[in-house]
Structure formats: structure tokens, C-alpha cells
Amino acid sequence: MIDGPYDCIVIGAGPAGLSASLFLARYLRRTLTFHHNSPRNEYAHGVHGFLGHHGIRPNELLARGRDEVAAHGGLIIEACVHHVEQVSSEYFRVRAGSSETEQAFTARRLLLATGLRDLTPDCPGFREFYGATVHHCPDCDGYEVRDKRVAVLAHDKNAVGFTANLLTWTRQITLLTDGHELSTSEREKLARLEVAIRTESVVALDGDTSAQQLQRVIFAAGAPLECDALFFNLGTELATDFHETLGCLLDPECGLVWVDETQQTSIAGVYAAGDITPQSQLAIVAAAEGAMAAIHIHRSLTPKERQI
Ligand SMILES: Cc1cc2nc3c(=O)[nH]c(=O)nc-3n(C[C@H](O)[C@H](O)[C@H](O)COP(=O)(O)OP(=O)(O)OC[C@H]3O[C@@H](n4cnc5c(N)ncnc54)[C@H](O)[C@@H]3O)c2cc1C
């Protein structure tokens, strides 16, 4: 392990963090990346729409990424970061590990790439089908449900828009509000789009668990809904509160970490990339943001006389 301060500490080794780490290592920057193994898409069967790697298993994509970073001299530590702080105008300190093994590391730049946590349905059957026939991202998995019978579990202000988006791929859609009421205007919009509605509470998802094929949704009352897939939209939350500790502003529209066009947050020297920032939540977008962050972190560390 390198002694002394790092040029950059990257927290999170998903597509955003690893892509940044690879570029930083290729810029010969002393980079330390924290890898704590629970990427957002760990339940996905394959990463869809990642050019050249469409369908690759998430764990394989990340394992290859870690190997590529290590092959370029980047250091990756498997540990959970539990504290970050700015110790001077020039340096940040990160603490990682358990109370017995805790270590502190300093760096001139920080990249937050810790991702989001999805709020998921808590009904029986959810885990059995998640990632195979139960999804949250139409951009990622809409193509796979072309012309299929799709249930949509959503009940906040985005429920109608989320449902309408899925009409790109199928007309056979039923919105499940799980006991929540819809407004008259929402009902009218859904009627115009010919989307069926079920308002009863959802109690279980059922189907062929060995094939991970969802077959029906069971309600507290009324007949089960036969379907081939379910999309849910119950919201997300930031995986850590490091942005808060450091004082980074959030984007007022979406509540994610605000960044400028260089991926720098409102705190000088702290960058953010991937799902925690306001762009589309796709693996390839996260990787691209990580690369952009690395380019600008490298530039910010380059002496003024060389910035010609
Ligand atoms: C079920 C599912 C299926 C998906 N399918 C697709 C798809 O088909 N195509 C697509 O493009 N996108 C897909 N996505 C979205 C895609 O996974 C995300 O956009 C992408 O993973 C975001 O990358 P990220 O690096 O920002 O965050 P993440 O991949 O979430 O990585 C963040 C990393 O930071 C780590 N971390 C968090 N806190 C700490 C800490 N304190 N210390 C150390 N490490 C920490 C986490 O453990 C994690 O490994 C899917 C998402 C889900 C949930």
C-alpha cells in the first residue's frame, strides 16, 4: 500500500467508481478505491444495453473492471467506508473497516460513487423473481417484456408517467396501487391510455420459482392477476450520507447529489458520479460519468503551468 496521501480516493466500486479508477490509474494518479460488495444491480441476470457487453452478468462486469484497474496500478481495498471528512482546504480523510481494523486514509480529491438503494416491495415472492421477471427499470428491461402481460406496482406522483413509459413495449398493462387511491385526473389519464387498474393491497407474488417466472399477483381481496412480469417504482435512497457530512448540495428537483459539468459537487475537491447524481440510472451512464470525473480530477491536480 502506498504511504502518504493519495491523489484520489474513490468510494464505491460499481461501474462509476471503477471506470473513474481505471482512468485515474491510466493518468498515473495514486488512486485508492473502496470496494464493498453490494452493487445496485446484484439481483440482475445481465446488464442490458451496455454496448459490447450487453447481457454480461453484473458481477462479471465488475470483476473484470477490478482486474483492469489493478493491472494499471490502481489499488482496490475491500472495506466499507464509514466516515469521511475534510481536514484542510487541501485534504480529505476517509475511515474504513470495523472498529478493530479501522484505518484512516487521506487524499487530495474524493470521488463519491456509492450508488443508490432501491425501495423494494416487501411481499412474499418478490426476491424469488427480482431481476428475472420483476424489474424496476423500463430502460433496462422493457425490451424483454414486448407484448407481454405486465403489472406495474406504483402509487406515488410518478405512477402514471412510469406506467405510460411501459406502453412503448406492450399494451397489456395493469397498474397496481396496493391500497393507495388515485386522483380523478390520474384515473382519466389511465383510461385514455387503456391501462387497467387494481387498487387492492398486494399480498404475494407467485409463479414458477425454479424458472424465476412470475405468473400472478395475489391480492388481499379479489381474483389474482395473471401476468408475465412486474415493474415497480417505489423510490430510491442514497446509499450513504457522505454528501451530507461533507456539505454537498442536493439537486432540488430529484434530491440526488448536485454536480457541475465536471462532475464536481458544490464542495471543491469532492466529485460524484453514477446513480447518486441526477442523470439516467444506467450502468453505461454511470461508467461514462466516472470517466468524466477522472478526466476533471486529473486536470484539477495538474500544475497550472502544464494546463496550456
Ligand atoms: C435489478 C437491477 C437491474 C438493473 N439492470 C440494468 C441493466 O440491465 N442495464 C443498465 O444499464 N443498468 C441496470 N441497472 C442500473 C445499474 O445497475 C446502475 O445504474 C449502476 O449500477 C450504477 O452504478 P454506480 O457505480 O453509480 O452504483 P452501484 O453499481 O450501486 O455501485 C456503488 C458501489 O458503492 C459501494 N458502496 C456503497 N457504500 C459504500 C461504502 N460506505 N464503502 C464502500 N463502498 C460502498 C456499493 O457497495 C456498490 O458496490 C439495474 C439496476 C438494478 C437494481
XYZ file of C-alpha atoms and ligand atoms in Angstrom:
361
model
C 0.000 0.000 0.000
C 1.238 3.496 -0.857
C 2.228 5.658 2.119
C 1.133 9.233 2.354
C -1.824 10.977 0.756
C -3.453 9.627 -2.361
C -4.323 11.823 -5.311
C -7.857 10.483 -5.168
C -9.923 8.168 -3.038
C -12.844 6.612 -4.863
C -15.643 5.358 -2.605
C -17.677 2.656 -4.348
C -16.579 0.141 -6.963
C -19.630 -0.107 -9.183
C -19.487 0.949 -12.865
C -18.986 4.633 -11.926
C -16.222 4.137 -9.357
C -14.325 1.519 -11.343
C -14.465 3.480 -14.577
C -13.083 6.537 -12.751
C -10.422 4.397 -11.060
C -9.307 2.929 -14.388
C -8.867 6.362 -15.966
C -7.160 7.777 -12.870
C -4.732 4.842 -12.837
C -4.052 5.411 -16.544
C -3.267 9.069 -15.719
C -0.698 7.620 -13.253
C -2.628 9.087 -10.343
C -2.215 7.430 -6.927
C -5.710 6.108 -6.522
C -7.343 4.119 -3.753
C -10.748 2.594 -4.430
C -13.025 1.138 -1.780
C -14.955 -1.900 -2.852
C -17.805 -3.025 -0.639
C -19.575 -5.780 -2.440
C -23.249 -4.908 -2.830
C -23.713 -3.233 -6.214
C -27.168 -1.926 -7.014
C -27.823 -4.480 -9.732
C -26.650 -7.568 -7.823
C -30.076 -9.157 -8.483
C -29.946 -8.555 -12.243
C -29.333 -11.533 -14.524
C -27.492 -9.468 -17.062
C -26.611 -5.856 -17.732
C -28.748 -4.835 -20.707
C -27.768 -2.122 -23.162
C -24.084 -1.848 -22.189
C -22.549 -1.641 -25.667
C -20.166 -4.502 -26.333
C -21.165 -6.210 -23.078
C -24.947 -6.458 -23.476
C -26.217 -9.204 -21.138
C -22.973 -9.640 -19.185
C -23.569 -10.707 -15.576
C -23.131 -7.699 -13.235
C -20.571 -9.498 -11.079
C -18.509 -10.431 -14.116
C -18.502 -6.858 -15.441
C -17.301 -5.561 -12.068
C -14.727 -8.344 -11.565
C -13.261 -7.534 -14.999
C -13.270 -3.850 -14.068
C -11.402 -4.508 -10.813
C -8.806 -6.573 -12.706
C -8.343 -3.788 -15.249
C -7.864 -1.175 -12.505
C -5.363 -3.411 -10.677
C -3.476 -4.140 -13.932
C -2.923 -0.384 -14.328
C -1.594 0.037 -10.786
C -4.803 1.219 -9.097
C -5.248 -0.010 -5.546
C -8.589 -1.523 -4.536
C -9.391 -2.346 -0.918
C -12.385 -4.416 0.092
C -13.762 -2.442 3.051
C -16.733 -0.356 3.994
C -16.024 3.349 4.375
C -17.864 4.647 7.420
C -16.600 8.201 7.789
C -15.395 10.996 5.521
C -14.233 14.477 6.476
C -12.454 17.473 5.029
C -9.343 18.015 7.166
C -7.997 21.132 5.405
C -8.567 23.098 2.222
C -6.273 20.562 0.517
C -7.059 17.218 2.071
C -9.847 14.777 2.861
C -9.736 11.862 5.297
C -11.610 8.603 4.941
C -12.016 5.967 7.643
C -12.777 2.384 6.706
C -13.029 -1.063 8.259
C -14.502 -2.357 11.502
C -13.698 -0.907 14.953
C -10.818 -3.437 15.412
C -9.379 -2.962 11.932
C -10.181 0.685 11.321
C -7.723 2.581 9.139
C -7.614 6.203 8.012
C -6.509 7.345 4.555
C -6.028 10.854 3.169
C -6.376 12.181 -0.350
C -6.424 15.442 -2.268
C -9.633 14.556 -4.098
C -12.650 12.431 -3.220
C -14.993 10.730 -5.635
C -18.348 9.609 -4.244
C -19.633 6.696 -6.345
C -21.678 4.891 -3.713
C -24.889 4.436 -5.723
C -28.488 4.173 -4.606
C -30.621 1.687 -2.718
C -33.947 0.733 -4.247
C -37.032 0.692 -2.070
C -38.481 -2.688 -2.960
C -41.813 -4.433 -2.371
C -41.798 -6.427 0.877
C -44.367 -9.040 -0.153
C -43.564 -12.774 -0.236
C -42.245 -13.919 -3.614
C -40.504 -10.657 -4.502
C -36.897 -11.890 -4.034
C -37.633 -15.114 -5.953
C -38.441 -13.208 -9.158
C -36.432 -9.967 -8.772
C -34.024 -9.393 -11.640
C -35.607 -12.098 -13.816
C -39.306 -11.225 -14.253
C -39.678 -8.494 -11.624
C -37.862 -5.275 -12.524
C -37.704 -1.597 -11.625
C -36.129 -0.058 -14.748
C -38.079 0.099 -18.041
C -34.954 1.381 -19.862
C -33.078 -1.754 -18.734
C -35.740 -4.445 -19.104
C -38.679 -3.016 -21.117
C -37.487 -4.685 -24.337
C -37.692 -8.096 -22.635
C -41.454 -7.682 -21.955
C -42.530 -6.866 -25.526
C -46.253 -7.710 -25.934
C -46.328 -9.458 -22.542
C -48.840 -9.031 -19.694
C -47.193 -6.563 -17.348
C -48.232 -5.483 -13.851
C -46.914 -2.133 -12.618
C -46.650 -1.593 -8.858
C -46.523 2.150 -8.208
C -48.506 4.697 -6.265
C -46.668 7.999 -5.979
C -46.965 11.068 -8.227
C -44.819 9.386 -10.919
C -47.006 6.271 -11.147
C -48.942 7.315 -14.259
C -45.830 8.534 -16.134
C -43.906 5.375 -15.210
C -46.810 3.225 -16.459
C -47.200 5.223 -19.686
C -43.493 4.710 -20.421
C -44.023 0.933 -20.471
C -46.603 1.306 -23.287
C -43.539 1.568 -25.556
C -43.277 -2.211 -25.313
C -46.721 -3.607 -24.506
C -50.399 -2.614 -24.415
C -51.240 -5.262 -21.796
C -50.601 -3.272 -18.630
C -52.338 -3.228 -15.252
C -51.394 -0.607 -12.657
C -51.456 -1.916 -9.065
C -51.802 0.833 -6.449
C -51.519 -1.528 -3.457
C -54.314 0.077 -1.463
C -53.489 3.678 -2.449
C -56.092 5.952 -4.023
C -55.672 7.552 -7.446
C -56.958 11.044 -8.216
C -59.736 11.554 -10.769
C -57.286 13.084 -13.222
C -54.909 10.103 -12.843
C -57.803 7.700 -13.471
C -58.821 9.673 -16.558
C -55.283 9.624 -17.963
C -55.012 5.861 -17.406
C -58.429 5.295 -19.026
C -57.295 7.256 -22.120
C -54.187 5.052 -22.265
C -56.371 1.921 -21.827
C -54.418 0.860 -18.737
C -56.330 -1.362 -16.295
C -56.187 -0.540 -12.559
C -56.238 -2.763 -9.452
C -56.365 -0.916 -6.124
C -56.426 -3.855 -3.676
C -53.428 -4.472 -1.393
C -50.826 -6.791 -2.905
C -50.079 -9.729 -0.594
C -47.791 -12.004 -2.655
C -46.116 -12.701 -5.972
C -46.487 -16.257 -7.221
C -45.169 -18.363 -10.087
C -42.531 -20.878 -11.143
C -39.722 -20.094 -8.707
C -37.254 -22.568 -10.240
C -37.507 -20.724 -13.574
C -37.896 -17.352 -11.774
C -41.017 -16.835 -13.887
C -43.657 -14.656 -12.243
C -47.149 -15.911 -13.130
C -49.586 -13.999 -10.951
C -50.081 -11.313 -8.324
C -52.181 -12.236 -5.293
C -54.322 -9.531 -3.659
C -55.924 -9.219 -0.218
C -59.297 -9.365 -1.995
C -60.441 -10.290 -5.478
C -59.075 -12.660 -8.114
C -55.318 -12.962 -8.692
C -53.928 -11.092 -11.696
C -52.273 -13.404 -14.217
C -49.162 -11.725 -15.642
C -45.722 -12.394 -17.144
C -43.715 -9.628 -15.493
C -43.951 -6.867 -12.908
C -42.259 -3.471 -12.788
C -42.206 -1.484 -9.563
C -41.480 2.155 -8.870
C -41.362 2.716 -5.107
C -38.474 5.181 -4.964
C -34.779 5.064 -4.108
C -32.493 6.453 -1.429
C -28.823 7.429 -1.446
C -26.719 4.517 -0.158
C -24.665 6.723 2.200
C -24.874 10.174 3.790
C -21.277 11.173 2.967
C -22.561 14.013 0.757
C -24.318 15.396 3.845
C -21.256 15.088 6.115
C -19.182 16.922 3.510
C -21.852 19.580 2.914
C -22.541 18.779 -0.762
C -25.750 20.323 -2.104
C -28.524 18.155 -3.467
C -30.327 18.799 -6.745
C -33.638 20.356 -5.638
C -35.620 18.567 -8.385
C -34.605 14.971 -7.717
C -32.840 15.022 -4.331
C -29.659 13.471 -5.758
C -26.152 14.911 -5.409
C -25.759 18.067 -7.492
C -22.690 18.161 -9.775
C -21.414 20.656 -12.331
C -20.316 19.759 -15.879
C -17.003 18.427 -14.499
C -18.799 16.072 -12.041
C -17.601 18.250 -9.139
C -20.071 18.703 -6.280
C -20.705 22.032 -4.564
C -17.660 21.271 -2.352
C -14.344 21.933 -4.125
C -12.335 18.733 -4.471
C -15.310 16.414 -3.943
C -16.637 14.775 -7.113
C -19.607 12.438 -7.593
C -20.550 10.024 -10.380
C -23.093 7.352 -11.213
C -26.545 6.786 -9.796
C -26.074 9.284 -6.952
C -26.091 12.149 -9.480
C -29.126 13.327 -11.471
C -28.500 11.626 -14.870
C -30.205 8.425 -16.101
C -29.557 5.456 -13.844
C -27.865 3.095 -16.272
C -24.594 1.206 -15.930
C -23.132 2.729 -19.099
C -24.086 6.257 -17.982
C -22.512 5.624 -14.565
C -19.320 4.404 -16.266
C -19.263 7.469 -18.534
C -19.727 9.817 -15.570
C -16.912 8.042 -13.746
C -14.640 8.586 -16.760
C -15.604 12.291 -16.926
C -14.947 12.710 -13.208
C -11.498 11.137 -13.624
C -10.622 13.447 -16.525
C -11.512 16.510 -14.471
C -9.925 15.251 -11.253
C -6.686 14.646 -13.169
C -6.907 18.118 -14.730
C -7.550 19.744 -11.347
C -4.384 18.119 -9.965
C -2.229 19.075 -12.947
C 0.092 22.043 -12.191
C -1.159 25.341 -13.668
C 1.916 25.747 -15.909
C 1.029 22.479 -17.671
C -2.611 23.422 -18.221
C -1.987 25.125 -21.565
C -32.094 -5.123 -10.501
C -31.373 -4.081 -11.321
C -31.171 -4.308 -12.662
C -30.500 -3.361 -13.440
N -30.309 -3.631 -14.758
C -29.624 -2.756 -15.519
C -29.405 -3.027 -16.890
O -29.850 -4.049 -17.425
N -28.717 -2.114 -17.620
C -28.216 -0.951 -17.062
O -27.569 -0.179 -17.757
N -28.415 -0.669 -15.758
C -29.114 -1.540 -14.979
N -29.348 -1.247 -13.671
C -28.855 0.035 -13.142
C -27.365 -0.064 -12.854
O -27.113 -1.197 -12.058
C -26.898 1.194 -12.155
O -27.203 2.313 -12.942
C -25.385 1.142 -11.895
O -25.041 0.010 -11.135
C -24.936 2.398 -11.183
O -23.572 2.325 -10.946
P -22.912 3.101 -9.729
O -21.454 2.799 -9.844
O -23.349 4.502 -9.698
O -23.539 2.436 -8.429
P -23.536 0.926 -7.900
O -23.480 -0.041 -9.027
O -24.676 0.825 -6.962
O -22.182 0.812 -7.111
C -21.968 1.516 -5.903
C -20.979 0.739 -5.086
O -20.614 1.513 -3.944
C -20.499 0.639 -2.861
N -20.608 1.352 -1.595
C -21.714 1.962 -1.085
N -21.425 2.456 0.123
C -20.126 2.158 0.367
C -19.268 2.393 1.465
N -19.681 3.044 2.573
N -17.983 1.935 1.407
C -17.540 1.269 0.316
N -18.326 1.022 -0.761
C -19.603 1.461 -0.726
C -21.663 -0.337 -3.064
O -21.451 -1.499 -2.326
C -21.568 -0.576 -4.562
O -20.712 -1.635 -4.859
C -30.027 -2.161 -12.874
C -30.234 -1.914 -11.502
C -30.921 -2.867 -10.734
C -31.159 -2.584 -9.273
